[in-house]
Coordinates of N, CA, C and O in Angstrom, one line a residue:
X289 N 55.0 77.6 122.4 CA 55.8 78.7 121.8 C 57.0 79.0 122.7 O 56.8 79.3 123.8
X290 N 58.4 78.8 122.1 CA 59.3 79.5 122.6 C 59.3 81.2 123.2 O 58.5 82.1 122.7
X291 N 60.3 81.3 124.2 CA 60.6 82.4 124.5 C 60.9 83.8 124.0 O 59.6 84.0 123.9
X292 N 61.2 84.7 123.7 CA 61.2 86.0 123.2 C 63.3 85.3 123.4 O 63.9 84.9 122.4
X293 N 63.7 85.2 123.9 CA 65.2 85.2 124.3 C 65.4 84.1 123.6 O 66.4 84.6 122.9
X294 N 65.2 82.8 123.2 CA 65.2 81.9 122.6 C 65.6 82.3 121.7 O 66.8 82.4 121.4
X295 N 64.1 83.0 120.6 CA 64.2 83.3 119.0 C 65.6 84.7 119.1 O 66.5 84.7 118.3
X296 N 65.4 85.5 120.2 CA 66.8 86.4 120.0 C 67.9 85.9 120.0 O 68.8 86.6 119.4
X297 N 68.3 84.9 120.6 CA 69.7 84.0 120.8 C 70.0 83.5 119.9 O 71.1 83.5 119.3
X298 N 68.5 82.9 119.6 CA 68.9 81.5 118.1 C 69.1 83.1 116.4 O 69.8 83.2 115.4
X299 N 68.0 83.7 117.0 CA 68.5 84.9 115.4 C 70.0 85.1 115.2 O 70.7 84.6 114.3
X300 N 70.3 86.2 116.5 CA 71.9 86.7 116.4 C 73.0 85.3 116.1 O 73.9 85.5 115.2
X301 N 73.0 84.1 116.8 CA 73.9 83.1 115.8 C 73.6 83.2 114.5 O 74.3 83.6 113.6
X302 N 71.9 82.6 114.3 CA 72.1 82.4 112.7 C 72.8 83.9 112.2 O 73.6 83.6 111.4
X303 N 72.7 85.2 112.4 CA 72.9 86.1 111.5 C 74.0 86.2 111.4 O 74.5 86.6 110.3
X304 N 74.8 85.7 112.6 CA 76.2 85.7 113.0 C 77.2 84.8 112.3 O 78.3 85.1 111.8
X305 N 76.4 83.6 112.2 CA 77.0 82.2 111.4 C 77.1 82.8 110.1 O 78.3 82.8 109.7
X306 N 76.1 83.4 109.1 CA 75.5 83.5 107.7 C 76.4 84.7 107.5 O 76.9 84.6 106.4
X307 N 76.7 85.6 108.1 CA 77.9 86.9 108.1 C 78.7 86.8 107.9 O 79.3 87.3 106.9
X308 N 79.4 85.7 109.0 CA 80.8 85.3 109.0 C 81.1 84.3 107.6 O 82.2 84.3 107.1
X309 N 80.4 83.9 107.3 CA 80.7 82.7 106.0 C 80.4 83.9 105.1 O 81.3 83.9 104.3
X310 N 79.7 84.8 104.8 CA 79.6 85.3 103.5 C 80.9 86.4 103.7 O 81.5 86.9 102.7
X311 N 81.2 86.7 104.6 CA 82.2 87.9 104.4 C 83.9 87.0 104.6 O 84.9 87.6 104.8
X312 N 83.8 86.1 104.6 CA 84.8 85.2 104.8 C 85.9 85.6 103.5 O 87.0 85.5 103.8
X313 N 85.6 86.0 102.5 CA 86.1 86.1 101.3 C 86.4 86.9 101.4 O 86.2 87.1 100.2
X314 N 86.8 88.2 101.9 CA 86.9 89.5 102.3 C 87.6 89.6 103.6 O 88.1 90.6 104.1
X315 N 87.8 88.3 104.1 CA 88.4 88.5 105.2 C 88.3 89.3 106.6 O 89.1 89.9 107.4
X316 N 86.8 89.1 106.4 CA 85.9 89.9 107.6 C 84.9 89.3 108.4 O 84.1 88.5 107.9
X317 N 84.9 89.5 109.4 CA 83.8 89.1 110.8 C 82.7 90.0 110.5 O 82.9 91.0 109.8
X318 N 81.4 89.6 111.1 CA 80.0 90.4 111.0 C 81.0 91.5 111.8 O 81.1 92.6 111.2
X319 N 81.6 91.4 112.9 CA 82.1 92.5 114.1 C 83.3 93.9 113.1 O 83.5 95.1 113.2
X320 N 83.6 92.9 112.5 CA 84.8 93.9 111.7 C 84.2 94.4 110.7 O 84.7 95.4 110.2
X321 N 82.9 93.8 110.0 CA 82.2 94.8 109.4 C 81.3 95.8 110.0 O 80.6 96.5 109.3
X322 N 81.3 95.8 111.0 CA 80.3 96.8 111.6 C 81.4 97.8 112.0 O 81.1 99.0 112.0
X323 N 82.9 97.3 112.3 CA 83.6 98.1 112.2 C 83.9 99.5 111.4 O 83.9 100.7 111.6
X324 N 84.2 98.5 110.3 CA 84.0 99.4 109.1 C 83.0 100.4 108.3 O 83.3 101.3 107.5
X325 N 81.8 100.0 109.1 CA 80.6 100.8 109.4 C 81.0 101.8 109.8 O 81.1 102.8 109.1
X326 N 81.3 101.8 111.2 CA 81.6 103.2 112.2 C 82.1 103.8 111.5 O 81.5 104.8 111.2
X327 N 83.5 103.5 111.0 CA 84.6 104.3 110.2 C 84.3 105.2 108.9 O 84.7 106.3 108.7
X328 N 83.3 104.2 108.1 CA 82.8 105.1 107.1 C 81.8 106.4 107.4 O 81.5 107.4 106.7
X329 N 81.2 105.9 108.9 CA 79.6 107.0 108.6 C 80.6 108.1 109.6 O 80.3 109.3 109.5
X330 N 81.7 107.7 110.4 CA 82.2 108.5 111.1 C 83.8 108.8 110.3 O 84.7 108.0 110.3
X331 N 83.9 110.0 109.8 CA 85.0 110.0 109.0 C 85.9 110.2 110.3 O 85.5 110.9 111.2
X332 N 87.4 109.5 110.5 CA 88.1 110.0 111.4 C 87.6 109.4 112.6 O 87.6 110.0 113.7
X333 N 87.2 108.5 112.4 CA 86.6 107.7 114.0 C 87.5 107.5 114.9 O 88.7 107.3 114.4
X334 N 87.2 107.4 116.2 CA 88.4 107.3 117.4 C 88.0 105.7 117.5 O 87.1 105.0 117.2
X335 N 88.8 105.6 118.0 CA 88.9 104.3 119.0 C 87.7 104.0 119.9 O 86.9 103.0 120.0
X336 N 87.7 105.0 120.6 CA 86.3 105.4 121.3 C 84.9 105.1 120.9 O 84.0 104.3 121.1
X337 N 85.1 106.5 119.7 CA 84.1 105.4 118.5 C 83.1 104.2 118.1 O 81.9 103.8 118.0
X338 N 84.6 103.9 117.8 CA 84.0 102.0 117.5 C 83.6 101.8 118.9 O 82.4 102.0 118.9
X339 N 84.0 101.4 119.8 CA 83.8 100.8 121.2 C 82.3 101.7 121.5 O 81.4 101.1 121.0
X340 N 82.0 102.4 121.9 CA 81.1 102.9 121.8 C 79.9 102.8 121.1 O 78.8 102.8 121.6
X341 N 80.0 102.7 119.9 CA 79.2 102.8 118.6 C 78.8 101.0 118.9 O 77.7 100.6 118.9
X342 N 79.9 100.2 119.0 CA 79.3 98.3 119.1 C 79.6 97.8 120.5 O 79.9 96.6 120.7
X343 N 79.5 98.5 121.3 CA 79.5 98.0 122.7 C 78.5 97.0 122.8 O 78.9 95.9 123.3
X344 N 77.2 97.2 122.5 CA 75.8 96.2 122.8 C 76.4 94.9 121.4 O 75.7 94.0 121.0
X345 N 77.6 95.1 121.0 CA 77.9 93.8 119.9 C 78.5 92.8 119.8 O 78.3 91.7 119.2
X346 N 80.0 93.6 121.2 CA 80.7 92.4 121.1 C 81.8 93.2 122.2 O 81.8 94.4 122.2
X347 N 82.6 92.4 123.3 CA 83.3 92.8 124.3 C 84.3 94.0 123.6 O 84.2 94.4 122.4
X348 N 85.1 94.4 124.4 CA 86.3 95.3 124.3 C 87.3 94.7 123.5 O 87.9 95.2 122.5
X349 N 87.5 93.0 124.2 CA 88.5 92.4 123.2 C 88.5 92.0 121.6 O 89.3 92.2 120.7
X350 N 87.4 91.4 121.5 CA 86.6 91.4 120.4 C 87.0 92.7 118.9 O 87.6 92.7 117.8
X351 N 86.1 93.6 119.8 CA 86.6 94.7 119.1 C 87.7 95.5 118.7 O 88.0 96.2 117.8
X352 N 88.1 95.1 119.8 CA 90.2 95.5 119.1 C 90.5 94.7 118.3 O 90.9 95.2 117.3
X353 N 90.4 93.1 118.4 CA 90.4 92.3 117.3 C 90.5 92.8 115.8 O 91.4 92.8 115.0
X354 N 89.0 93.2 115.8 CA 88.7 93.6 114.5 C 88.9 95.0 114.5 O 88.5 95.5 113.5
X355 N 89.5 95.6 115.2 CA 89.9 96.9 114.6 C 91.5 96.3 113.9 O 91.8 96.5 112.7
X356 N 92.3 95.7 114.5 CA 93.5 95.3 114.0 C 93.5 94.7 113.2 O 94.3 94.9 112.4
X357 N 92.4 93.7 113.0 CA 92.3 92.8 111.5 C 92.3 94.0 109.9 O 93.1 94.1 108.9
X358 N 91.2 94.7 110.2 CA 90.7 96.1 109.7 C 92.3 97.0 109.5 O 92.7 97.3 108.3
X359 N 93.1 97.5 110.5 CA 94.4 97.9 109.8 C 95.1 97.5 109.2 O 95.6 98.1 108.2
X360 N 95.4 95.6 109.7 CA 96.2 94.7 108.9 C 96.2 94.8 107.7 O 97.2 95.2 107.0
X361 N 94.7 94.3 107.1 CA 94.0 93.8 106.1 C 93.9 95.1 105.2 O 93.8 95.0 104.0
X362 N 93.8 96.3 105.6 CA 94.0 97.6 104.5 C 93.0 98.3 104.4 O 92.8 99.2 103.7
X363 N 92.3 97.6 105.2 CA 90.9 98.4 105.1 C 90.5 99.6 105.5 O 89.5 100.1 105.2
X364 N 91.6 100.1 106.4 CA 91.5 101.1 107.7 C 93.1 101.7 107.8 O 94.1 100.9 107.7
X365 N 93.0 103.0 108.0 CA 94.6 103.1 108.6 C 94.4 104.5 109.9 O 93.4 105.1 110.3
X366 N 95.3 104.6 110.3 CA 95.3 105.7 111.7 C 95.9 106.9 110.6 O 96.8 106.7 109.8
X367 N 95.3 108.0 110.8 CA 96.1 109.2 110.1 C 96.2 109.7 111.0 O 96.6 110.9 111.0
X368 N 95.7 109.0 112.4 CA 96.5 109.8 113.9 C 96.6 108.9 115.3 O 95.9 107.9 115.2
X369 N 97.2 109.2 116.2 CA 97.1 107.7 117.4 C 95.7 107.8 117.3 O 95.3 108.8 116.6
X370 N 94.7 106.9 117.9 CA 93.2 106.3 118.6 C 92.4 106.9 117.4 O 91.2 107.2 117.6
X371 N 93.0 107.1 116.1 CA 91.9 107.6 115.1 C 92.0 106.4 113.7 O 93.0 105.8 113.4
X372 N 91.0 106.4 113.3 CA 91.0 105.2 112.2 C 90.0 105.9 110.9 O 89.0 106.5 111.2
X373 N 90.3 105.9 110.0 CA 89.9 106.0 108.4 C 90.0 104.9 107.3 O 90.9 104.1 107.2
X374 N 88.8 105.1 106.2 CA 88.9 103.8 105.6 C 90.3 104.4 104.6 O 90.6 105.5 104.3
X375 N 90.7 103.5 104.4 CA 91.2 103.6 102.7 C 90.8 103.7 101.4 O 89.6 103.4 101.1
X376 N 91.8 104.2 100.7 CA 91.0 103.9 99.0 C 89.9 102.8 98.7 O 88.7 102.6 98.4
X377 N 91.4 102.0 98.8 CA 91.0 100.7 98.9 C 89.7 99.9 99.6 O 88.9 99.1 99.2
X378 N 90.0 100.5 101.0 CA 88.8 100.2 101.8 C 87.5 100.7 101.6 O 86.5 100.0 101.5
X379 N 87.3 101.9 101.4 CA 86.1 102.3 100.4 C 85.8 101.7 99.5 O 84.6 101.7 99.3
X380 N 86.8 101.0 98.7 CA 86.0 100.4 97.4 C 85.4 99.0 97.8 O 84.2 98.7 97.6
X381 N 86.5 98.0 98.6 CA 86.0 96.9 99.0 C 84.5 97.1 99.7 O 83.5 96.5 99.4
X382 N 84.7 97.9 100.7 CA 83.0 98.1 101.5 C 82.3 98.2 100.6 O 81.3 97.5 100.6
X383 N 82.6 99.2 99.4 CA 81.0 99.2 97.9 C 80.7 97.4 98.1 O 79.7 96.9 98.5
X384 N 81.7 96.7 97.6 CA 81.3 95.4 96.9 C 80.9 94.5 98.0 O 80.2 93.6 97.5
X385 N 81.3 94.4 99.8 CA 80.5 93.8 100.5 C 79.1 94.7 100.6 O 78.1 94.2 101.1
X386 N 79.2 95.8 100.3 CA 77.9 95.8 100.7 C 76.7 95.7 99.3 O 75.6 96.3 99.3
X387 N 76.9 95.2 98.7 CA 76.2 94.2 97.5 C 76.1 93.2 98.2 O 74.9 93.1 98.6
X388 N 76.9 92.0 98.8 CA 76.5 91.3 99.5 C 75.4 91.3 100.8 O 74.4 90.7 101.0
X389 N 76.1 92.4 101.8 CA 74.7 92.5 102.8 C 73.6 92.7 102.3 O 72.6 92.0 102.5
X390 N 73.7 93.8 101.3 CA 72.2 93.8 100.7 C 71.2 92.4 100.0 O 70.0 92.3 100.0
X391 N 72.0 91.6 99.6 CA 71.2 90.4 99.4 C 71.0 89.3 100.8 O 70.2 88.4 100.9
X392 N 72.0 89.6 101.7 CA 71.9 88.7 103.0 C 70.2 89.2 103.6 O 69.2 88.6 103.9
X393 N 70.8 90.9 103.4 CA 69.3 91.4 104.5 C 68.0 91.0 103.3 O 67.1 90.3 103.8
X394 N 67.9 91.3 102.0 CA 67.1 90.3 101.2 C 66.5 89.4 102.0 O 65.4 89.6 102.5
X395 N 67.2 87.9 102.3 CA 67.2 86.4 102.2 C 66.6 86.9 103.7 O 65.4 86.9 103.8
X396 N 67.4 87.3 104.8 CA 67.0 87.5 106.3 C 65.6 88.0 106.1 O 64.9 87.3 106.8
X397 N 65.0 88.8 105.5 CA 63.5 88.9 105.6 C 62.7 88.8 104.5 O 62.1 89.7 104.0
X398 N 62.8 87.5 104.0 CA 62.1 87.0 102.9 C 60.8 86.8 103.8 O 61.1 86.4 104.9
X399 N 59.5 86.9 103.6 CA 58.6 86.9 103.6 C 58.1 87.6 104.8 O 57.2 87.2 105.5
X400 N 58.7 88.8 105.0 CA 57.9 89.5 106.4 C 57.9 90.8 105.3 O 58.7 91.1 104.4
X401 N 56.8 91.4 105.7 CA 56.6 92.9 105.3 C 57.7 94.1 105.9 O 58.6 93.9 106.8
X402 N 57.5 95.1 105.3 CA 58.5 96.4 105.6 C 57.8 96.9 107.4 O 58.3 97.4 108.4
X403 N 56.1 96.4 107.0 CA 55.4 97.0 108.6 C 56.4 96.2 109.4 O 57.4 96.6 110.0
X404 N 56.0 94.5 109.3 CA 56.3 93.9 110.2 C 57.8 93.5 110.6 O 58.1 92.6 111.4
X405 N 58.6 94.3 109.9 CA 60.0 94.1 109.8 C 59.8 95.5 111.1 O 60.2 95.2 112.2
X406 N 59.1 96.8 110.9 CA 59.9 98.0 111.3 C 58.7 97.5 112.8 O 59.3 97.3 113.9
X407 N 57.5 97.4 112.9 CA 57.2 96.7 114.5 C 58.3 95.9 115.1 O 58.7 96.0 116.3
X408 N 58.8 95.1 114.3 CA 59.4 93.8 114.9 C 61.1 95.3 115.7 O 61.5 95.3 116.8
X409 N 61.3 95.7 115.3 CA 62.5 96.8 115.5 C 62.4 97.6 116.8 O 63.2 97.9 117.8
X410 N 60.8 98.0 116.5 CA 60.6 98.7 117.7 C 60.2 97.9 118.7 O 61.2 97.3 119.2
X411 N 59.4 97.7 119.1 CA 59.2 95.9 120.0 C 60.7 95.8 120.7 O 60.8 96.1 121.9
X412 N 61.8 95.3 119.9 CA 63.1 95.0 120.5 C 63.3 95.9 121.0 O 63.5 95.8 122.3
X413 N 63.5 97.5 120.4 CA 64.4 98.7 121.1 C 63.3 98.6 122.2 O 63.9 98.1 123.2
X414 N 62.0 98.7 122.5 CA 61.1 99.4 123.6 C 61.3 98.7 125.0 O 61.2 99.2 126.1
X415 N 61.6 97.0 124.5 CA 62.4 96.2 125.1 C 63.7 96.3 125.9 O 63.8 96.0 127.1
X416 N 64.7 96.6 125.1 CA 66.3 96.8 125.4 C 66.2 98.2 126.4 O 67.0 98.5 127.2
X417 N 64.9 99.1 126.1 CA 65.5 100.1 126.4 C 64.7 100.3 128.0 O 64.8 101.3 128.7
X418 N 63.8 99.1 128.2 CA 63.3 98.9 129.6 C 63.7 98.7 130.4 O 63.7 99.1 131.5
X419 N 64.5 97.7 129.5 CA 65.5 96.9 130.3 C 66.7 97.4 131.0 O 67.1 97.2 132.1
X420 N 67.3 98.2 130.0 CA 68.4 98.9 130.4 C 68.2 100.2 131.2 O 69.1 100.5 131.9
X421 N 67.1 101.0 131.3 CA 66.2 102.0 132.3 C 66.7 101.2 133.6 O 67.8 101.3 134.1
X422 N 65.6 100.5 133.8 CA 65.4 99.4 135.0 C 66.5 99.0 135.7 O 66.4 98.6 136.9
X423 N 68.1 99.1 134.9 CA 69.5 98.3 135.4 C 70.3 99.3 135.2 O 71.5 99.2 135.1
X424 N 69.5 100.5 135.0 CA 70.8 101.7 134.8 C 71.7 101.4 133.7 O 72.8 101.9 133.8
X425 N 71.4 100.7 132.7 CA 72.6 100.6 131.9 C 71.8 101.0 130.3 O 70.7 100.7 129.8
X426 N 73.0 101.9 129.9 CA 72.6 102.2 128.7 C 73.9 101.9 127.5 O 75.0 102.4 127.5
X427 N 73.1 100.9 126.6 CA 74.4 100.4 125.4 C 74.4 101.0 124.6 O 75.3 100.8 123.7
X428 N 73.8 101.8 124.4 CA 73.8 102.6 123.0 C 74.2 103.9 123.2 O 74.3 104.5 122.2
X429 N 74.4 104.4 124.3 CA 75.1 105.6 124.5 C 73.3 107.1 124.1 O 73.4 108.3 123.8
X430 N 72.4 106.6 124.2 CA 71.3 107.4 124.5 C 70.6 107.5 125.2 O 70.6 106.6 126.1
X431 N 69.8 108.5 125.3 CA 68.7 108.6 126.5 C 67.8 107.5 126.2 O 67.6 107.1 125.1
X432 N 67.2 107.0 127.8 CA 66.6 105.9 127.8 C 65.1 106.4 127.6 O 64.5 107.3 128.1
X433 N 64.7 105.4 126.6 CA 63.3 105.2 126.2 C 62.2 105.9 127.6 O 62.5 105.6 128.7
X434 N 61.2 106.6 127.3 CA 60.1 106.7 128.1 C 58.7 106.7 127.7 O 58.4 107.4 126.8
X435 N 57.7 106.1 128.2 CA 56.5 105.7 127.4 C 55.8 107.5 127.6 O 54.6 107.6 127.2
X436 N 56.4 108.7 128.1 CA 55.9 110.1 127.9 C 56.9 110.4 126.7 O 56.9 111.7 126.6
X437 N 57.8 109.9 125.8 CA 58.4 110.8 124.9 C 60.0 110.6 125.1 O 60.7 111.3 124.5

């Protein structure tokens, strides 16, 4: 049996590869939709924000990337310096990719249960968050996991 790191390496490409080709038609990266994420659940998101919010996703540069692609492309506009909002427009397009993720995450856990989908979740965070205790580093911007609570 492979490694625990293995199947995590080889997952995030495949999820990575199957993202990028389905959102291709939209003219988005898995990264610049996660962008668009931030933006929507955070109305008025800073710059900060995003960086913050996908730090454990993808470098600094990366991320500006797709924040610029994201203003280019219309999806997003600044209604102030280091702040970003979706658009009309961008609102509506996010409705119709997110019909698509909804059938990607479908296909991604075709035959595992909702238990062993939400074990399989915790397992990783109890993981990441040992790890990151142990190295002082926290990516998610929360208190680190402790097996008292």
């Amino acid at each position: 049996m492979k490694p625990i790191g293995y199947w995590l390496n080889r997952t995030d490409q495949a999820i990575t590869r199957y993202m990028n080709g389905m959102l291709q038609e939209f003219g988005l990266t898995r990264v610049a939709w996660q962008v668009l994420n931030v933006v929507h659940d955070t109305p008025e998101a800073t710059d900060v924000d995003v960086r913050s919010a996908l730090s454990a996703n993808a470098d600094t540069h990366t991320l500006t990337a797709a924040v610029e692609t994201v203003l280019a492309d219309g999806w997003a506009s600044r209604p102030a310096p280091e702040r970003l909002t979706l658009t009309r427009s961008g609102r509506r397009r996010l409705n119709e990719v997110a019909e698509r993720v909804a059938t990607f995450r479908d296909l991604s856990t075709s035959g595992i249960s909702p238990d062993e989908y939400r074990t399989a979740v915790l397992v990783l965070e109890r993981m990441a968050l040992n790890l990151e205790t142990a190295t002082g580093a926290d990516l998610t911007g929360r208190e680190a996991w402790s097996p008292r609570g």
